[in-house]
Amino acid sequence: MGEKLREESYLAGEGLATAIFLALKLQKPLFLEGEAGVGKTEVAKVLSRMLETPLIRLQCYEGIDVNQAVYEWDYARQLLHIRTAEALGTTGGDRSRLEDELYTRQFLVQRPLLQAIEHRGENPPILLIDEVDRADDEFEAFLLEILSDYSVTIPEIGTVRAERPPVAILTSNRTREVHDALKRRCLYFFIDHPDLEREVEIVRLRVPDAEERLTRQVAKAVQRLRSMDLYKPPGVAETLDWTEALVALGAKELNEDLIEATMGSVLKYHEDQQRVLLQSLSLLAGS
Ligand SMILES: Nc1ncnc2c1ncn2[C@@H]1O[C@H](COP(=O)(O)OP(=O)(O)O)[C@@H](O)[C@H]1O
Ligand SMILES: [Mg+2]
């Protein structure tokens, strides 16, 4: 599994590779937890390429509800339909028939969960339920239900069921604990920041234009930043952005001036930048 992931430019540790393998084999949802930028969302994208199957993404946010996740009725089109029927005089006074017409497939808007359930294809789709920790308890309870039987009842239409369960990937940035019940339904894996060697390899893989010396220096500097108790420690995403910025400036190796000039690629909070500027630019530049 590790090899296949690498072919798609993703470097997973053995633990993660095994978790992904098992999730596919046992057809269980995979719950990935970890700080921002450690590569959680990317797992779903990589699997979609690897298994040559569509990625259906449900981005969670505060206040997300079932309508936004499963289906909605297209009010604007329904209204237009009524107006047109009235204008053409085709209602014939038969209100109830007109109303029936309004709740048919034609006016149904599929949201990601329904799309995943109704997907028909050679392979089940990848269903990415991203940043579950942002949704509220009620929505979590609803997800639990969906993940148990992948069926949805639309009162006006009936019950639809997935032919085969989608490959579900749930992620959480751990801004709060997600309920045990939901985790119990899934295989759980915590993605940590990579160690130095793996991060160097990730940068080599993703930013092949970077000089080897620069790559190492950046990876080391990022590791140091992570140990500095910052408000927002950099993830792999920031390491890659930073390296790309340095390469764009033609840098062959890191120095204090370059760090200062490109700091916005790796630290996104003013306080964190101030702190690093005060303490340890020279420390970071050291190879
Ligand atoms: N192990 C890895 N191998 C290759 N690229 C990685 C890895 N981990 C993270 N990345 C890259 O870092 C960036 C951020 O990853 P992402 O999945 O968005 O993080 P998260 O969802 O955990 O916040 C992406 O561009 C991704 O390609
Ligand atoms: Mg993400």
XYZ file of C-alpha atoms and ligand atoms in Angstrom:
315
model
C 0.000 0.000 0.000
C 2.856 2.379 0.883
C 4.302 1.895 -2.614
C 1.015 2.576 -4.350
C 0.531 5.730 -2.320
C 4.025 6.856 -3.195
C 3.232 6.410 -6.881
C 0.549 9.005 -6.307
C 3.106 11.280 -4.634
C 1.964 10.584 -1.093
C 4.399 9.357 1.516
C 2.660 7.512 4.299
C 4.274 6.000 7.345
C 3.696 2.307 7.852
C 0.904 2.889 10.351
C -1.098 5.057 8.002
C -0.504 2.782 5.024
C -1.801 -0.159 7.058
C -4.843 1.790 8.258
C -5.712 2.703 4.664
C -5.234 -0.883 3.525
C -7.516 -2.172 6.269
C -10.171 0.458 5.661
C -10.375 -0.660 2.033
C -10.202 -4.344 2.819
C -12.756 -4.309 5.636
C -14.884 -1.636 3.944
C -14.853 0.495 7.045
C -14.797 4.273 7.226
C -11.380 5.693 8.059
C -11.237 8.439 10.656
C -8.098 10.572 10.350
C -7.238 12.988 13.081
C -4.315 15.395 13.350
C -3.241 19.012 13.149
C -3.869 21.130 10.098
C -1.591 20.427 7.170
C -0.420 16.914 8.062
C -1.989 15.341 4.979
C -5.444 14.150 6.063
C -7.525 15.540 3.221
C -4.860 14.512 0.754
C -5.410 10.844 1.637
C -8.884 10.994 0.094
C -7.620 12.742 -3.030
C -4.837 10.219 -3.441
C -7.205 7.279 -3.026
C -9.497 8.720 -5.646
C -6.618 8.791 -8.139
C -5.284 5.429 -7.046
C -8.610 3.632 -7.334
C -9.690 5.667 -10.346
C -12.976 6.602 -8.808
C -14.630 9.959 -8.189
C -14.008 11.950 -5.031
C -17.177 13.281 -3.441
C -16.442 15.851 -0.770
C -18.591 17.022 2.072
C -16.920 19.962 3.773
C -18.293 20.336 7.289
C -18.775 23.725 8.935
C -20.506 25.206 11.918
C -24.241 24.970 11.450
C -24.166 22.473 8.560
C -27.443 20.578 8.482
C -28.929 17.559 6.819
C -30.322 19.551 3.889
C -26.942 20.851 2.923
C -25.407 17.424 3.249
C -28.016 15.183 1.627
C -30.537 16.892 -0.621
C -32.564 20.009 -1.097
C -35.514 20.999 -3.200
C -34.813 23.601 -5.808
C -37.269 26.278 -4.644
C -36.511 28.710 -7.417
C -37.246 26.137 -10.100
C -40.331 24.892 -8.285
C -41.671 28.414 -8.160
C -40.942 28.927 -11.807
C -42.747 25.702 -12.590
C -45.832 26.913 -10.758
C -45.750 30.282 -12.482
C -45.394 28.674 -15.871
C -48.200 26.229 -15.220
C -50.412 29.111 -14.103
C -49.493 31.262 -17.062
C -50.200 28.457 -19.483
C -53.380 27.651 -17.646
C -52.308 24.011 -17.455
C -53.094 23.677 -13.758
C -56.738 23.167 -14.675
C -57.537 23.940 -11.086
C -55.908 20.656 -10.120
C -53.696 21.946 -7.330
C -52.722 18.650 -5.809
C -51.383 17.256 -9.084
C -49.275 20.329 -9.544
C -47.916 19.943 -6.045
C -47.020 16.313 -6.711
C -45.074 17.379 -9.748
C -43.017 19.718 -7.626
C -41.566 16.934 -5.538
C -40.045 14.787 -8.214
C -36.474 14.093 -9.295
C -36.567 17.055 -11.620
C -36.513 19.452 -8.667
C -34.243 17.469 -6.376
C -30.763 18.824 -5.759
C -28.364 16.102 -4.721
C -25.868 17.107 -2.072
C -22.677 15.103 -1.438
C -24.105 12.321 0.757
C -26.906 11.532 -1.659
C -24.483 11.711 -4.570
C -22.277 9.162 -2.871
C -25.201 6.876 -2.097
C -26.630 7.053 -5.606
C -23.310 6.769 -7.371
C -23.287 3.945 -9.883
C -19.988 2.928 -11.343
C -17.407 0.230 -11.533
C -15.957 1.201 -8.177
C -17.621 2.818 -5.183
C -16.695 6.506 -4.901
C -14.448 8.029 -2.248
C -16.620 9.946 0.197
C -14.569 12.578 1.999
C -16.297 14.002 5.066
C -13.840 16.754 5.819
C -13.306 18.484 9.169
C -16.069 16.745 11.101
C -15.003 18.596 14.248
C -16.511 21.771 12.813
C -20.034 20.331 12.672
C -22.229 20.057 15.760
C -23.348 17.028 17.795
C -26.619 16.663 16.005
C -24.969 16.426 12.637
C -22.480 13.937 14.003
C -25.325 11.722 15.165
C -26.788 11.932 11.710
C -23.470 10.960 10.114
C -23.316 7.945 12.348
C -26.654 6.834 10.978
C -25.592 7.360 7.372
C -22.338 5.491 7.873
C -24.215 2.501 9.300
C -26.419 1.773 6.336
C -25.812 4.271 3.547
C -29.470 4.791 2.914
C -31.584 7.895 2.813
C -35.339 8.278 2.863
C -36.807 11.104 0.871
C -40.453 11.150 1.918
C -41.741 12.251 -1.490
C -39.614 9.800 -3.454
C -38.741 6.822 -1.305
C -35.678 5.195 0.164
C -32.440 5.067 -1.748
C -29.620 2.784 -0.786
C -26.014 2.533 -1.910
C -25.230 -0.492 -4.085
C -21.917 -0.808 -2.308
C -20.676 1.335 0.557
C -18.533 4.285 -0.559
C -14.967 4.432 0.711
C -15.518 6.919 3.523
C -12.694 9.098 4.825
C -13.512 11.350 7.782
C -11.080 13.962 8.991
C -10.820 16.085 12.112
C -8.390 18.850 13.020
C -9.262 18.115 16.609
C -10.594 21.516 17.524
C -12.873 19.444 19.737
C -13.245 15.760 20.513
C -15.528 13.879 18.174
C -17.911 11.473 19.905
C -16.849 7.941 20.706
C -19.825 6.508 18.873
C -18.694 7.964 15.574
C -15.104 6.898 16.128
C -16.220 3.418 17.058
C -17.891 3.084 13.694
C -14.545 3.792 11.998
C -10.933 2.742 11.867
C -9.021 5.479 13.637
C -5.606 6.833 12.812
C -3.780 9.840 14.214
C -1.496 11.498 11.667
C 1.452 13.168 13.326
C 3.895 15.603 11.764
C 6.462 13.586 9.815
C 9.951 13.167 11.202
C 12.838 14.944 9.510
C 13.726 12.202 7.037
C 10.181 11.691 5.856
C 9.592 15.388 5.523
C 12.749 15.723 3.428
C 11.442 12.936 1.220
C 8.027 14.566 0.903
C 9.643 17.811 -0.199
C 11.841 15.964 -2.707
C 8.771 14.280 -4.101
C 6.624 17.399 -4.260
C 9.159 20.124 -5.028
C 11.747 18.274 -7.112
C 13.273 21.553 -8.344
C 14.593 22.413 -4.897
C 18.301 21.917 -4.249
C 19.012 19.063 -1.880
C 20.761 21.361 0.562
C 17.844 23.786 0.612
C 15.349 20.964 1.064
C 17.171 19.700 4.138
C 17.563 23.127 5.642
C 13.895 23.920 5.205
C 12.792 20.600 6.676
C 15.071 21.126 9.650
C 13.920 24.688 10.172
C 10.297 23.561 10.122
C 11.044 20.881 12.700
C 12.562 23.558 14.916
C 9.568 25.813 14.431
C 7.304 22.989 15.532
C 9.174 22.667 18.795
C 8.774 26.376 19.526
C 5.324 26.309 21.043
C 3.844 28.574 18.406
C 0.200 29.495 18.147
C 0.000 27.673 14.830
C 2.880 25.285 14.149
C 3.550 24.736 10.430
C 2.256 21.576 8.752
C 3.623 19.753 5.721
C 1.555 22.114 3.583
C 3.603 25.044 4.907
C 6.889 23.216 4.404
C 5.971 22.716 0.751
C 4.763 26.294 0.299
C 7.889 27.638 1.889
C 10.181 25.547 -0.278
C 8.292 26.610 -3.389
C 8.599 30.253 -2.413
C 12.341 29.880 -1.849
C 12.802 28.087 -5.158
C 10.821 30.849 -6.879
C 13.321 33.330 -5.467
C 16.165 31.282 -6.841
C 17.423 30.271 -3.403
C 19.988 27.497 -3.213
C 20.272 27.569 0.542
C 18.612 29.191 3.490
C 19.873 32.340 5.168
C 18.425 34.858 7.598
C 17.432 37.377 4.942
C 15.593 34.769 2.919
C 13.809 33.495 5.971
C 12.629 36.946 6.851
C 11.505 37.640 3.301
C 9.525 34.416 2.942
C 8.233 34.010 6.461
C 4.644 34.525 5.335
C 4.729 31.166 3.543
C 5.336 29.231 6.699
C 3.962 31.272 9.628
C 0.504 32.711 9.191
C 0.131 34.505 12.497
C 1.755 37.836 13.194
C 2.516 36.858 16.790
C 4.297 33.708 15.647
C 6.349 35.689 13.154
C 7.309 38.263 15.777
C 8.337 35.565 18.121
C 10.562 33.845 15.622
C 12.058 37.132 14.454
C 12.954 38.022 18.017
C 14.328 34.669 19.051
C 15.914 32.652 16.467
C 16.354 33.569 12.859
C 19.971 32.525 13.097
C 18.972 29.272 14.724
C 16.642 28.473 11.832
C 19.193 29.334 9.208
C 21.718 26.932 10.714
C 21.928 23.731 8.710
N 2.709 12.405 3.579
C 2.584 13.293 2.596
N 3.071 13.037 1.369
C 2.948 13.950 0.380
N 2.338 15.144 0.514
C 1.838 15.458 1.717
C 1.921 14.555 2.802
N 1.339 15.121 3.873
C 0.898 16.319 3.470
N 1.182 16.533 2.172
C 0.867 17.737 1.411
O 0.610 18.779 2.312
C -0.514 19.553 1.901
C -1.547 19.619 2.997
O -2.183 18.402 3.152
P -3.719 18.304 3.569
O -4.148 16.934 3.264
O -4.493 19.419 2.955
O -3.635 18.551 5.139
P -4.796 18.431 6.227
O -6.046 17.986 5.528
O -4.297 17.446 7.218
O -4.923 19.796 6.806
C -1.035 18.929 0.623
O -0.552 19.669 -0.472
C -0.425 17.556 0.625
O -0.175 17.162 -0.674
Mg -7.787 19.113 5.393
